[in-house]
Tab-separated table of C-alpha atoms and ligand atoms in Angstrom:
chain	number	residue	atom	x	y	z
A	1	UNK	CA	-2.314	10.688	27.330
A	2	UNK	CA	-0.210	11.504	24.334
A	3	UNK	CA	-1.381	10.743	20.816
A	4	UNK	CA	0.944	10.319	17.869
A	5	UNK	CA	0.003	10.498	14.217
A	6	UNK	CA	-0.540	6.735	14.446
A	7	UNK	CA	-3.363	7.151	16.910
A	8	UNK	CA	-5.094	9.609	14.574
A	9	UNK	CA	-5.072	7.122	11.760
A	10	UNK	CA	-6.768	4.460	13.910
A	11	UNK	CA	-10.519	4.573	13.183
A	12	UNK	CA	-12.288	6.991	15.494
A	13	UNK	CA	-15.853	6.316	16.602
A	14	UNK	CA	-18.462	8.383	14.794
A	15	UNK	CA	-19.960	10.390	17.617
A	16	UNK	CA	-23.716	10.703	17.227
A	17	UNK	CA	-26.067	12.749	19.334
A	18	UNK	CA	-26.679	9.770	21.640
A	19	UNK	CA	-23.056	9.786	22.762
A	20	UNK	CA	-23.430	13.454	23.745
A	21	UNK	CA	-26.764	13.146	25.578
A	22	UNK	CA	-25.164	13.899	28.956
A	23	UNK	CA	-24.126	17.333	27.600
A	24	UNK	CA	-26.717	20.099	27.122
A	25	UNK	CA	-27.413	21.052	23.510
A	26	UNK	CA	-29.855	21.314	20.625
A	27	UNK	CA	-30.258	19.456	17.342
A	28	UNK	CA	-32.179	22.198	15.512
A	29	UNK	CA	-34.769	21.480	12.785
A	30	UNK	CA	-34.633	18.169	10.856
A	31	UNK	CA	-32.088	17.856	8.017
A	32	UNK	CA	-30.429	21.296	8.339
A	33	UNK	CA	-29.958	21.085	12.111
A	34	UNK	CA	-28.465	24.268	13.541
A	35	UNK	CA	-26.551	25.081	10.333
A	36	UNK	CA	-28.837	27.851	9.093
A	37	UNK	CA	-29.026	29.574	12.495
A	38	UNK	CA	-25.240	29.567	12.660
A	39	UNK	CA	-24.768	30.822	9.127
A	40	UNK	CA	-27.331	33.568	9.636
A	41	UNK	CA	-25.918	34.964	12.850
A	42	UNK	CA	-23.028	33.037	14.205
A	43	UNK	CA	-22.355	35.237	17.211
A	44	UNK	CA	-26.037	35.551	18.126
A	45	UNK	CA	-26.318	31.767	17.908
A	46	UNK	CA	-23.285	31.224	20.145
A	47	UNK	CA	-24.492	33.750	22.684
A	48	UNK	CA	-27.991	32.221	22.834
A	49	UNK	CA	-26.604	28.684	23.218
A	50	UNK	CA	-24.127	29.814	25.865
A	51	UNK	CA	-26.889	31.539	27.833
A	52	UNK	CA	-29.251	28.580	27.550
A	53	UNK	CA	-26.785	25.742	28.104
A	54	UNK	CA	-23.577	27.018	29.649
A	55	UNK	CA	-19.961	26.887	28.505
A	56	UNK	CA	-20.119	23.373	27.021
A	57	UNK	CA	-22.897	22.571	24.575
A	58	UNK	CA	-23.517	20.480	21.485
A	59	UNK	CA	-25.192	21.516	18.260
A	60	UNK	CA	-25.740	19.925	14.911
A	61	UNK	CA	-24.078	21.765	12.052
A	62	UNK	CA	-23.190	20.783	8.515
A	63	UNK	CA	-24.455	17.288	9.194
A	64	UNK	CA	-22.243	16.642	12.239
A	65	UNK	CA	-22.941	16.908	15.945
A	66	UNK	CA	-20.219	19.075	17.460
A	67	UNK	CA	-19.389	20.239	20.975
A	68	UNK	CA	-18.612	23.933	21.465
A	69	UNK	CA	-16.355	24.952	24.352
A	70	UNK	CA	-16.788	28.572	25.392
A	71	UNK	CA	-14.257	30.935	26.958
A	72	UNK	CA	-10.558	31.747	27.079
A	73	UNK	CA	-9.591	28.682	29.175
A	74	UNK	CA	-11.257	26.413	26.637
A	75	UNK	CA	-9.454	28.226	23.828
A	76	UNK	CA	-6.136	27.723	25.566
A	77	UNK	CA	-6.785	24.043	26.255
A	78	UNK	CA	-7.596	23.308	22.618
A	79	UNK	CA	-5.029	25.595	20.986
A	80	UNK	CA	-2.081	24.618	23.141
A	81	UNK	CA	-3.138	20.961	23.033
A	82	UNK	CA	-0.502	19.829	25.516
A	83	UNK	CA	-1.678	16.220	25.375
A	84	UNK	CA	-1.981	16.117	21.583
A	85	UNK	CA	-5.606	15.094	21.598
A	86	UNK	CA	-7.095	17.626	19.178
A	87	UNK	CA	-6.721	16.837	15.492
A	88	UNK	CA	-6.887	19.835	13.171
A	89	UNK	CA	-7.067	17.626	10.103
A	90	UNK	CA	-10.084	15.704	11.329
A	91	UNK	CA	-11.724	18.854	12.682
A	92	UNK	CA	-11.509	20.819	9.444
A	93	UNK	CA	-11.886	17.842	7.128
A	94	UNK	CA	-15.707	17.874	6.909
A	95	UNK	CA	-15.690	21.548	5.872
A	96	UNK	CA	-12.442	21.926	3.970
A	97	UNK	CA	-11.279	18.436	3.106
A	98	UNK	CA	-12.922	18.430	-0.317
A	99	UNK	CA	-11.317	21.548	-1.712
A	100	UNK	CA	-8.307	22.232	0.527
A	101	UNK	CA	-7.102	18.677	1.143
A	102	UNK	CA	-3.509	18.254	2.299
A	103	UNK	CA	-3.139	21.956	3.124
A	104	UNK	CA	-0.978	22.613	6.180
A	105	UNK	CA	-3.955	23.186	8.466
A	106	UNK	CA	-5.275	19.773	7.445
A	107	UNK	CA	-2.239	17.974	8.803
A	108	UNK	CA	-1.457	16.837	12.318
A	109	UNK	CA	1.275	16.301	14.850
A	110	UNK	CA	4.606	14.956	13.416
A	111	UNK	CA	3.541	15.257	9.805
A	112	UNK	CA	2.291	18.770	10.363
A	113	UNK	CA	5.435	19.820	12.244
A	114	UNK	CA	7.689	18.639	9.408
A	115	UNK	CA	5.657	20.342	6.681
A	116	UNK	CA	5.322	23.532	8.708
A	117	UNK	CA	9.077	23.639	9.109
A	118	UNK	CA	9.491	22.994	5.361
A	119	UNK	CA	7.208	25.900	4.466
A	120	UNK	CA	9.143	28.127	6.878
A	121	UNK	CA	11.618	28.814	4.037
A	122	UNK	CA	8.978	31.033	2.504
A	123	UNK	CA	8.670	33.201	5.633
A	124	UNK	CA	12.324	33.860	6.463
A	125	UNK	CA	13.566	37.403	6.819
A	126	UNK	CA	15.000	37.751	3.296
A	127	UNK	CA	11.865	36.390	1.722
A	128	UNK	CA	9.718	38.777	3.795
A	129	UNK	CA	11.852	41.721	2.640
A	130	UNK	CA	11.330	40.755	-0.949
A	131	UNK	CA	7.544	40.434	-0.420
A	132	UNK	CA	7.605	43.880	1.160
A	133	UNK	CA	9.025	45.320	-2.082
A	134	UNK	CA	6.341	43.554	-4.086
A	135	UNK	CA	3.604	44.752	-1.748
A	136	UNK	CA	4.854	48.340	-1.899
A	137	UNK	CA	5.017	48.432	-5.682
A	138	UNK	CA	1.776	46.562	-6.281
A	139	UNK	CA	-0.238	48.535	-3.731
A	140	UNK	CA	1.021	51.897	-4.914
A	141	UNK	CA	0.274	51.246	-8.547
A	142	UNK	CA	-3.149	49.752	-7.792
A	143	UNK	CA	-4.182	52.663	-5.575
A	144	UNK	CA	-3.169	55.111	-8.274
A	145	UNK	CA	-5.889	53.613	-10.469
A	146	UNK	CA	-8.645	53.473	-7.847
A	147	UNK	CA	-11.513	55.771	-8.771
A	148	UNK	CA	-13.154	58.131	-6.254
A	149	UNK	CA	-16.230	55.989	-5.907
A	150	UNK	CA	-15.482	52.352	-5.402
A	151	UNK	CA	-16.851	49.149	-4.023
A	152	UNK	CA	-14.162	48.738	-1.400
A	153	UNK	CA	-14.585	45.046	-0.847
A	154	UNK	CA	-14.348	44.177	-4.537
A	155	UNK	CA	-11.278	46.391	-5.012
A	156	UNK	CA	-9.351	45.121	-2.014
A	157	UNK	CA	-10.165	41.555	-2.912
A	158	UNK	CA	-8.751	42.046	-6.378
A	159	UNK	CA	-5.731	43.795	-4.917
A	160	UNK	CA	-4.941	41.026	-2.405
A	161	UNK	CA	-5.214	38.460	-5.185
A	162	UNK	CA	-2.921	40.480	-7.453
A	163	UNK	CA	-0.450	40.911	-4.599
A	164	UNK	CA	-0.591	37.203	-3.833
A	165	UNK	CA	0.263	36.549	-7.489
A	166	UNK	CA	3.402	38.676	-7.323
A	167	UNK	CA	4.612	37.732	-3.818
A	168	UNK	CA	3.537	34.106	-3.854
A	169	UNK	CA	3.998	33.246	-7.497
A	170	UNK	CA	6.376	35.904	-8.808
A	171	UNK	CA	4.132	36.643	-11.784
A	172	UNK	CA	1.265	38.889	-12.769
A	173	UNK	CA	-1.784	36.833	-13.421
A	174	UNK	CA	-2.766	38.826	-16.506
A	175	UNK	CA	-5.534	37.209	-18.480
A	176	UNK	CA	-5.790	34.290	-16.090
A	177	UNK	CA	-6.608	36.612	-13.166
A	178	UNK	CA	-10.378	36.450	-13.530
A	179	UNK	CA	-10.413	32.704	-13.949
A	180	UNK	CA	-8.151	32.177	-10.925
A	181	UNK	CA	-10.185	34.620	-8.879
A	182	UNK	CA	-13.349	32.721	-9.761
A	183	UNK	CA	-11.728	29.393	-8.914
A	184	UNK	CA	-10.875	30.779	-5.472
A	185	UNK	CA	-14.303	32.272	-4.847
A	186	UNK	CA	-15.872	28.922	-5.752
A	187	UNK	CA	-13.473	26.979	-3.533
A	188	UNK	CA	-14.054	29.242	-0.544
A	189	UNK	CA	-17.836	29.104	-1.061
A	190	UNK	CA	-17.650	25.298	-0.975
A	191	UNK	CA	-16.369	25.432	2.630
A	192	UNK	CA	-19.816	26.417	3.854
A	193	UNK	CA	-21.927	24.703	1.169
A	194	UNK	CA	-25.086	23.388	2.788
A	195	UNK	CA	-25.281	20.468	0.300
A	196	UNK	CA	-21.993	18.675	0.880
A	197	UNK	CA	-22.154	16.217	-2.041
A	198	UNK	CA	-20.735	17.527	-5.342
A	199	UNK	CA	-24.023	17.085	-7.214
A	200	UNK	CA	-24.127	18.798	-10.627
A	201	UNK	CA	-24.836	22.522	-10.347
A	202	UNK	CA	-24.091	22.706	-6.609
A	203	UNK	CA	-21.720	25.026	-4.792
A	204	UNK	CA	-19.593	22.000	-3.886
A	205	UNK	CA	-19.316	20.888	-7.520
A	206	UNK	CA	-18.146	24.386	-8.491
A	207	UNK	CA	-15.644	24.346	-5.614
A	208	UNK	CA	-14.139	21.065	-6.820
A	209	UNK	CA	-13.946	22.395	-10.360
A	210	UNK	CA	-12.079	25.416	-8.955
A	211	UNK	CA	-9.659	23.072	-7.194
A	212	UNK	CA	-8.972	21.192	-10.453
A	213	UNK	CA	-8.294	24.488	-12.213
A	214	UNK	CA	-5.825	25.527	-9.521
A	215	UNK	CA	-4.097	22.130	-9.604
A	216	UNK	CA	-3.687	22.454	-13.344
A	217	UNK	CA	-2.273	25.961	-12.917
A	218	UNK	CA	0.314	24.957	-10.295
A	219	UNK	CA	1.297	21.699	-12.013
A	220	UNK	CA	2.201	23.739	-15.078
A	221	UNK	CA	4.222	26.235	-13.010
A	222	UNK	CA	6.244	23.859	-10.805
A	223	UNK	CA	8.569	22.430	-13.516
A	224	UNK	CA	9.480	26.005	-14.517
A	225	UNK	CA	10.498	26.780	-10.930
A	226	UNK	CA	12.549	23.705	-10.057
A	227	UNK	CA	16.184	24.748	-10.259
A	228	UNK	CA	15.297	28.386	-10.990
A	229	UNK	CA	16.135	31.338	-8.777
A	230	UNK	CA	13.531	33.698	-7.414
A	231	UNK	CA	12.289	35.256	-4.181
A	232	UNK	CA	8.653	34.380	-4.613
A	233	UNK	CA	7.066	31.776	-2.349
A	234	UNK	CA	6.506	29.169	-5.034
A	235	UNK	CA	10.104	29.227	-6.267
A	236	UNK	CA	11.448	29.119	-2.705
A	237	UNK	CA	9.217	26.198	-1.790
A	238	UNK	CA	10.060	24.303	-5.002
A	239	UNK	CA	13.792	24.586	-4.349
A	240	UNK	CA	14.336	24.863	-0.618
A	241	UNK	CA	11.474	23.135	1.180
A	242	UNK	CA	12.207	19.598	2.270
A	243	UNK	CA	10.776	16.957	4.565
A	244	UNK	CA	13.170	14.380	6.043
A	245	UNK	CA	15.829	15.640	3.604
A	246	UNK	CA	13.625	15.078	0.522
A	247	UNK	CA	12.320	17.968	-1.612
A	248	UNK	CA	8.554	18.347	-1.532
A	249	UNK	CA	6.762	16.416	-4.281
A	250	UNK	CA	4.760	18.281	-6.938
A	251	UNK	CA	1.420	17.196	-5.459
A	252	UNK	CA	2.516	18.369	-1.993
A	253	UNK	CA	3.548	21.755	-3.365
A	254	UNK	CA	0.244	22.085	-5.211
A	255	UNK	CA	-1.760	21.462	-2.032
A	256	UNK	CA	0.367	23.807	0.048
A	257	UNK	CA	0.207	26.616	-2.497
A	258	UNK	CA	-3.569	26.318	-2.947
A	259	UNK	CA	-4.004	26.413	0.809
A	260	UNK	CA	-1.563	29.294	1.290
A	261	UNK	CA	-3.260	31.428	-1.328
A	262	UNK	CA	-6.667	30.774	0.166
A	263	UNK	CA	-5.430	31.387	3.714
A	264	UNK	CA	-3.890	34.709	2.704
A	265	UNK	CA	-6.440	36.031	0.263
A	266	UNK	CA	-9.750	35.825	2.055
A	267	UNK	CA	-8.507	36.712	5.521
A	268	UNK	CA	-6.537	39.826	4.598
A	269	UNK	CA	-9.419	40.964	2.397
A	270	UNK	CA	-11.930	40.740	5.221
A	271	UNK	CA	-9.625	42.104	7.944
A	272	UNK	CA	-8.616	45.184	5.917
A	273	UNK	CA	-12.289	45.696	5.048
A	274	UNK	CA	-13.176	45.480	8.749
A	275	UNK	CA	-10.487	48.062	9.495
A	276	UNK	CA	-11.771	50.438	6.815
A	277	UNK	CA	-15.277	50.105	8.177
A	278	UNK	CA	-14.106	51.185	11.618
A	279	UNK	CA	-12.030	54.040	10.242
A	280	UNK	CA	-14.984	55.372	8.269
A	281	UNK	CA	-16.904	55.524	11.535
A	282	UNK	CA	-14.011	56.921	13.596
A	283	UNK	CA	-12.411	59.880	11.821
A	284	UNK	CA	-10.355	60.640	14.950
A	285	UNK	CA	-8.559	57.306	14.450
A	286	UNK	CA	-8.167	57.967	10.753
A	287	UNK	CA	-6.301	61.119	11.671
A	288	UNK	CA	-4.120	59.337	14.236
A	289	UNK	CA	-3.117	56.721	11.695
A	290	UNK	CA	-2.489	59.406	9.117
A	291	UNK	CA	-0.166	61.214	11.518
A	292	UNK	CA	1.624	57.989	12.369
A	293	UNK	CA	2.120	57.189	8.687
A	294	UNK	CA	3.319	60.690	7.901
A	295	UNK	CA	5.837	60.521	10.762
A	296	UNK	CA	7.802	57.914	8.770
A	297	UNK	CA	10.583	59.142	6.527
A	298	UNK	CA	9.213	59.507	2.993
A	299	UNK	CA	6.145	57.253	3.312
A	300	UNK	CA	5.291	58.053	-0.307
A	301	UNK	CA	8.305	55.938	-1.353
A	302	UNK	CA	6.781	52.894	0.305
A	303	UNK	CA	7.333	51.187	3.626
A	304	UNK	CA	10.855	50.131	4.543
A	305	UNK	CA	11.500	47.067	6.625
A	306	UNK	CA	12.544	49.232	9.597
A	307	UNK	CA	9.259	51.130	9.418
A	308	UNK	CA	7.239	48.036	10.223
A	309	UNK	CA	8.017	48.342	13.940
A	310	UNK	CA	7.024	52.023	14.036
A	311	UNK	CA	3.335	51.629	13.350
A	312	UNK	CA	1.896	50.666	16.732
A	313	UNK	CA	-1.374	52.543	16.266
A	314	UNK	CA	-1.958	50.780	12.973
A	315	UNK	CA	-1.532	47.482	14.810
A	316	UNK	CA	-3.944	48.486	17.568
A	317	UNK	CA	-6.634	49.416	15.043
A	318	UNK	CA	-6.073	46.246	13.027
A	319	UNK	CA	-6.340	44.116	16.151
A	320	UNK	CA	-9.459	45.895	17.325
A	321	UNK	CA	-11.052	45.494	13.881
A	322	UNK	CA	-10.298	41.751	14.012
A	323	UNK	CA	-11.664	41.574	17.544
A	324	UNK	CA	-14.959	42.997	16.304
A	325	UNK	CA	-14.865	40.907	13.192
A	326	UNK	CA	-12.685	37.804	13.385
A	327	UNK	CA	-11.872	36.729	9.803
A	328	UNK	CA	-12.051	33.091	10.923
A	329	UNK	CA	-14.943	33.082	13.366
A	330	UNK	CA	-14.705	29.483	14.549
A	331	UNK	CA	-11.907	26.938	14.807
A	332	UNK	CA	-12.552	23.223	14.509
A	333	UNK	CA	-10.806	20.186	15.918
A	334	UNK	CA	-11.694	16.547	16.493
A	335	UNK	CA	-10.769	14.843	19.747
A	336	UNK	CA	-8.670	11.724	19.096
A	337	UNK	CA	-8.852	10.760	22.798
A	338	UNK	CA	-11.595	11.279	25.379
A	339	UNK	CA	-11.159	14.380	27.531
A	340	UNK	CA	-12.826	16.248	30.376
A	341	UNK	CA	-13.765	19.918	30.358
A	342	UNK	CA	-16.211	22.093	32.301
A	343	UNK	CA	-17.540	19.130	34.267
A	344	UNK	CA	-18.254	16.961	31.217
A	345	UNK	CA	-16.619	13.850	29.772
A	346	UNK	CA	-16.293	14.342	26.040
A	347	UNK	CA	-15.782	11.169	24.016
A	348	UNK	CA	-13.015	10.465	21.485
A	349	UNK	CA	-14.223	11.254	17.975
A	350	UNK	CA	-16.165	14.375	18.980
A	351	UNK	CA	-15.886	17.440	16.755
A	352	UNK	CA	-14.824	20.297	19.023
A	353	UNK	CA	-15.549	23.931	18.200
A	354	UNK	CA	-13.930	26.974	19.721
A	355	UNK	CA	-14.965	30.403	18.907
A	356	UNK	CA	-12.715	33.457	18.412
A	357	UNK	CA	-15.555	35.704	17.236
A	358	UNK	CA	-17.731	35.076	20.292
A	359	UNK	CA	-14.857	35.135	22.794
A	360	UNK	CA	-13.817	38.491	21.305
A	361	UNK	CA	-17.159	39.962	22.393
A	362	UNK	CA	-17.590	38.336	25.815
A	363	UNK	CA	-18.094	40.741	28.689
A	364	UNK	CA	-15.976	38.455	30.876
A	365	UNK	CA	-12.911	39.779	29.032
A	366	UNK	CA	-13.964	43.026	27.369
A	367	UNK	CA	-15.550	46.109	28.831
A	368	UNK	CA	-18.250	47.502	26.529
A	369	UNK	CA	-17.342	44.831	23.959
A	370	UNK	CA	-19.207	46.381	21.030
A	371	UNK	CA	-17.365	49.693	21.353
A	372	UNK	CA	-14.420	50.380	19.080
A	373	UNK	CA	-11.400	51.109	21.270
A	374	UNK	CA	-8.013	50.265	19.768
A	375	UNK	CA	-6.260	51.185	23.034
A	376	UNK	CA	-7.415	47.818	24.357
A	377	UNK	CA	-4.276	46.614	22.562
A	378	UNK	CA	-1.756	48.835	24.326
A	379	UNK	CA	0.891	46.624	26.013
A	380	UNK	CA	-0.465	47.296	29.565
A	381	UNK	CA	-3.998	46.348	28.577
A	382	UNK	CA	-2.837	43.237	26.734
A	383	UNK	CA	-0.773	42.125	29.738
A	384	UNK	CA	-3.819	42.408	32.011
A	385	UNK	CA	-5.945	40.093	29.880
A	386	UNK	CA	-6.195	36.318	29.393
A	387	UNK	CA	-3.959	35.535	26.437
A	388	UNK	CA	-6.690	33.531	24.746
A	389	UNK	CA	-9.352	36.250	25.028
A	390	UNK	CA	-8.144	37.466	21.595
A	391	UNK	CA	-6.837	34.955	19.086
A	392	UNK	CA	-7.843	35.742	15.504
A	393	UNK	CA	-4.652	34.017	14.330
A	394	UNK	CA	-5.291	30.889	16.443
A	395	UNK	CA	-2.458	29.667	18.679
A	396	UNK	CA	-0.179	26.741	19.444
A	397	UNK	CA	1.074	24.424	16.723
A	398	UNK	CA	-1.362	25.711	14.076
A	399	UNK	CA	-0.988	29.410	14.795
A	400	UNK	CA	-1.241	31.312	11.519
A	401	UNK	CA	1.986	30.942	9.577
A	402	UNK	CA	1.301	34.130	7.636
A	403	UNK	CA	0.494	36.523	10.455
A	404	UNK	CA	3.569	38.715	9.910
A	405	UNK	CA	2.748	38.814	6.229
A	406	UNK	CA	-0.793	39.933	7.132
A	407	UNK	CA	0.451	42.756	9.402
A	408	UNK	CA	2.906	43.812	6.715
A	409	UNK	CA	0.244	43.871	4.028
A	410	UNK	CA	-2.106	45.894	6.223
A	411	UNK	CA	0.619	48.452	7.012
A	412	UNK	CA	1.683	48.799	3.394
A	413	UNK	CA	-1.933	49.310	2.384
A	414	UNK	CA	-2.732	52.017	4.924
A	415	UNK	CA	0.545	53.910	4.541
A	416	UNK	CA	0.126	53.828	0.755
A	417	UNK	CA	-3.443	55.017	1.145
A	418	UNK	CA	-2.333	57.996	3.194
A	419	UNK	CA	0.288	58.845	0.587
A	420	UNK	CA	-2.359	58.583	-2.120
A	421	UNK	CA	-4.822	60.734	-0.215
A	422	UNK	CA	-2.184	63.320	0.606
A	423	UNK	CA	-1.515	63.678	-3.093
A	424	UNK	CA	-5.059	64.885	-3.425
A	425	UNK	CA	-4.470	67.549	-0.793
A	426	UNK	CA	-8.130	67.781	0.070
A	427	UNK	CA	-9.280	64.766	2.006
A	428	UNK	CA	-12.937	65.645	1.998
A	429	UNK	CA	-13.032	65.200	-1.766
A	430	UNK	CA	-11.877	61.620	-1.563
A	431	UNK	CA	-15.040	59.660	-1.238
A	432	UNK	CA	-16.082	56.179	-1.841
A	433	UNK	CA	-14.156	53.724	0.315
A	434	UNK	CA	-17.580	53.100	1.557
A	435	UNK	CA	-19.497	50.438	-0.225
A	436	UNK	CA	-18.049	47.502	1.599
A	437	UNK	CA	-20.573	44.849	0.743
A	438	UNK	CA	-19.542	42.004	-1.498
A	439	UNK	CA	-21.161	42.721	-4.877
A	440	UNK	CA	-21.710	39.024	-5.478
A	441	UNK	CA	-23.231	37.911	-2.203
A	442	UNK	CA	-24.432	41.322	-0.953
A	443	UNK	CA	-23.090	40.295	2.436
A	444	UNK	CA	-20.317	41.867	4.405
A	445	UNK	CA	-17.791	40.423	4.490
A	446	UNK	CA	-18.455	37.250	2.598
A	447	UNK	CA	-16.793	34.818	4.919
A	448	UNK	CA	-18.479	32.309	7.109
A	449	UNK	CA	-20.598	34.575	9.269
A	450	UNK	CA	-21.449	38.217	9.644
A	451	UNK	CA	-21.985	39.368	13.228
A	452	UNK	CA	-25.570	40.361	13.836
A	453	UNK	CA	-24.627	43.850	14.868
A	454	UNK	CA	-22.769	44.598	11.642
A	455	UNK	CA	-24.447	47.175	9.508
A	456	UNK	CA	-24.674	45.562	6.115
A	457	UNK	CA	-25.554	48.476	3.914
A	458	UNK	CA	-23.577	51.672	3.647
A	459	UNK	CA	-24.205	54.593	1.428
A	460	UNK	CA	-22.001	54.519	-1.629
A	461	UNK	CA	-21.084	58.123	-1.018
A	462	UNK	CA	-20.072	58.094	2.655
A	463	UNK	CA	-16.768	59.920	2.741
A	464	UNK	CA	-13.884	57.940	4.107
A	465	UNK	CA	-12.225	61.048	5.438
A	466	UNK	CA	-13.502	63.850	7.643
B	1	HEM	C1	-5.667	38.797	8.869
B	1	HEM	C2	-5.176	37.773	8.212
B	1	HEM	C3	-5.185	36.346	8.700
B	1	HEM	C4	-5.905	35.743	9.697
B	1	HEM	C5	-6.915	36.369	10.631
B	1	HEM	C6	-5.521	34.347	9.723
B	1	HEM	C7	-6.019	33.413	10.606
B	1	HEM	C8	-5.581	32.109	10.683
B	1	HEM	C9	-6.041	31.126	11.639
B	1	HEM	C10	-7.132	31.384	12.677
B	1	HEM	C11	-5.374	29.973	11.415
B	1	HEM	C12	-5.404	28.683	12.192
B	1	HEM	C13	-6.692	27.919	12.223
B	1	HEM	C14	-6.576	26.738	13.155
B	1	HEM	O1	-5.905	26.786	14.186
B	1	HEM	O2	-7.207	25.741	12.858
B	1	HEM	C15	-4.496	30.222	10.305
B	1	HEM	C16	-3.640	29.258	9.781
B	1	HEM	C17	-2.850	29.485	8.706
B	1	HEM	N1	-2.653	30.652	8.021
B	1	HEM	FE1	-3.523	32.432	8.453
B	1	HEM	N2	-4.581	34.136	8.742
B	1	HEM	C18	-4.346	35.330	8.105
B	1	HEM	C19	-3.466	35.549	7.067
B	1	HEM	C20	-2.638	34.606	6.525
B	1	HEM	C21	-1.675	34.864	5.471
B	1	HEM	C22	-1.426	36.221	4.855
B	1	HEM	C23	-1.076	33.665	5.191
B	1	HEM	C24	-0.001	33.361	4.198
B	1	HEM	C25	0.827	34.233	3.741
B	1	HEM	C26	-1.648	32.671	6.083
B	1	HEM	C27	-1.292	31.344	6.114
B	1	HEM	C28	-1.762	30.437	7.035
B	1	HEM	C29	-1.336	29.049	7.068
B	1	HEM	C30	-0.344	28.384	6.139
B	1	HEM	C31	-2.020	28.453	8.117
B	1	HEM	C32	-1.920	27.006	8.574
B	1	HEM	C33	-0.955	26.945	9.744
B	1	HEM	C34	-0.831	25.560	10.332
B	1	HEM	O3	-1.782	24.788	10.320
B	1	HEM	O4	0.264	25.273	10.831
B	1	HEM	N3	-2.596	33.281	6.871
B	1	HEM	N4	-4.625	31.521	9.884
């Protein structure tokens, strides 16, 4: 049962609730369906549905009936997709197709493989070394300007955008920064817009306007980069990325760059915020990370490429923070062929949901799942666990292309932070990495869903250090 790109382009049946009647599930209230319950408390919703209906259930979100498959085996089946029956493009299209069309995650099978290979030029070792320099410089100079009392989320979001500008685009955004930032916020907000049509004044209309602004920005940049030299992602992609021996077209580069910037910006912002939240609550781990950072040679000069492999504890904490708060809580696919799972026949055309954030908290895989315990990620503990019990970066063909970049950015940030704090000599005076709510939405963090157990409000004066 192998599907090629051709079988994806054949019309798939629209799967209504009637076609899923043999599967347990709930439609939710008229019009909004289960959307609001999911947006309000995604993990609570998944847990309640799992308890009521079992490991395969349907719900009705964002105007589409969808079947959720629960558990690590389901995650493996869908991620590894041995029979090529799960389309990422058609799964994400209803949520992201408007504003992130033709991004890598919205491609499938042969087409996807070729474009993924083309974009690989931007993630080769030399390119990564050059991004490391940019991250070191940019993080150090930004941290030097951070005041004692800050809104952490707003600051880190600005920083990841500024760093994306230098590493991805090879420029400082300068006066355009605010406009570009707004375009991104609007585009990301459109992913979960309840009203999906771009009616005037709606979140979706603002998202599409943001997309047009970004297209305009990249279309002006691309001609300057063709034939130029540079280590930034855009220049590398303009000059070295090819599909079937042909350079990528301008419109392809625009879509890839918009997607890459979105994929990098929001996820690193929320994962570093999640890590800070845990460190505020666990001063013992703050101290362990501090010691690990200080054990590097001259951390105040920035992280060297060799240092990246010496920060195991930083990785454990990062992974544990993403377990407790997966930056991408659910992953969507659409079945292009019928399949069987958990005792149910699931028809071709069905939207299939799998769920990192809920799997990450299931007692089947995690002892005391709400407790913060980074040692869960020591090599022995990882080896003893199902490999799809933790998958914040997805897996298989669509596994995050930027995951090494994300680890690198996290390490640069925390080592630079330690260097910055050490300059102050007295940790207890450094306050303020504490207000981690998004000033615009007042939610933490402002991605698709906040786990119910997350404390939203934090005092603006909670010290980050013991
Ligand atoms: C903590 C940070 C990050 C997390 C948790 C994360 C998570 C993910 C996940 C879950 C997917 C796949 C979704 C699916 O299978 O449908 C994905 C795909 C992707 N990510 Fe990331 N990401 C992160 C950072 C980044 C960064 C920094 C970049 C770029 C530098 C990036 C670029 C991409 C790209 C291009 C894809 C599409 C891959 C494909 O479809 O082949 N991500 N990411």
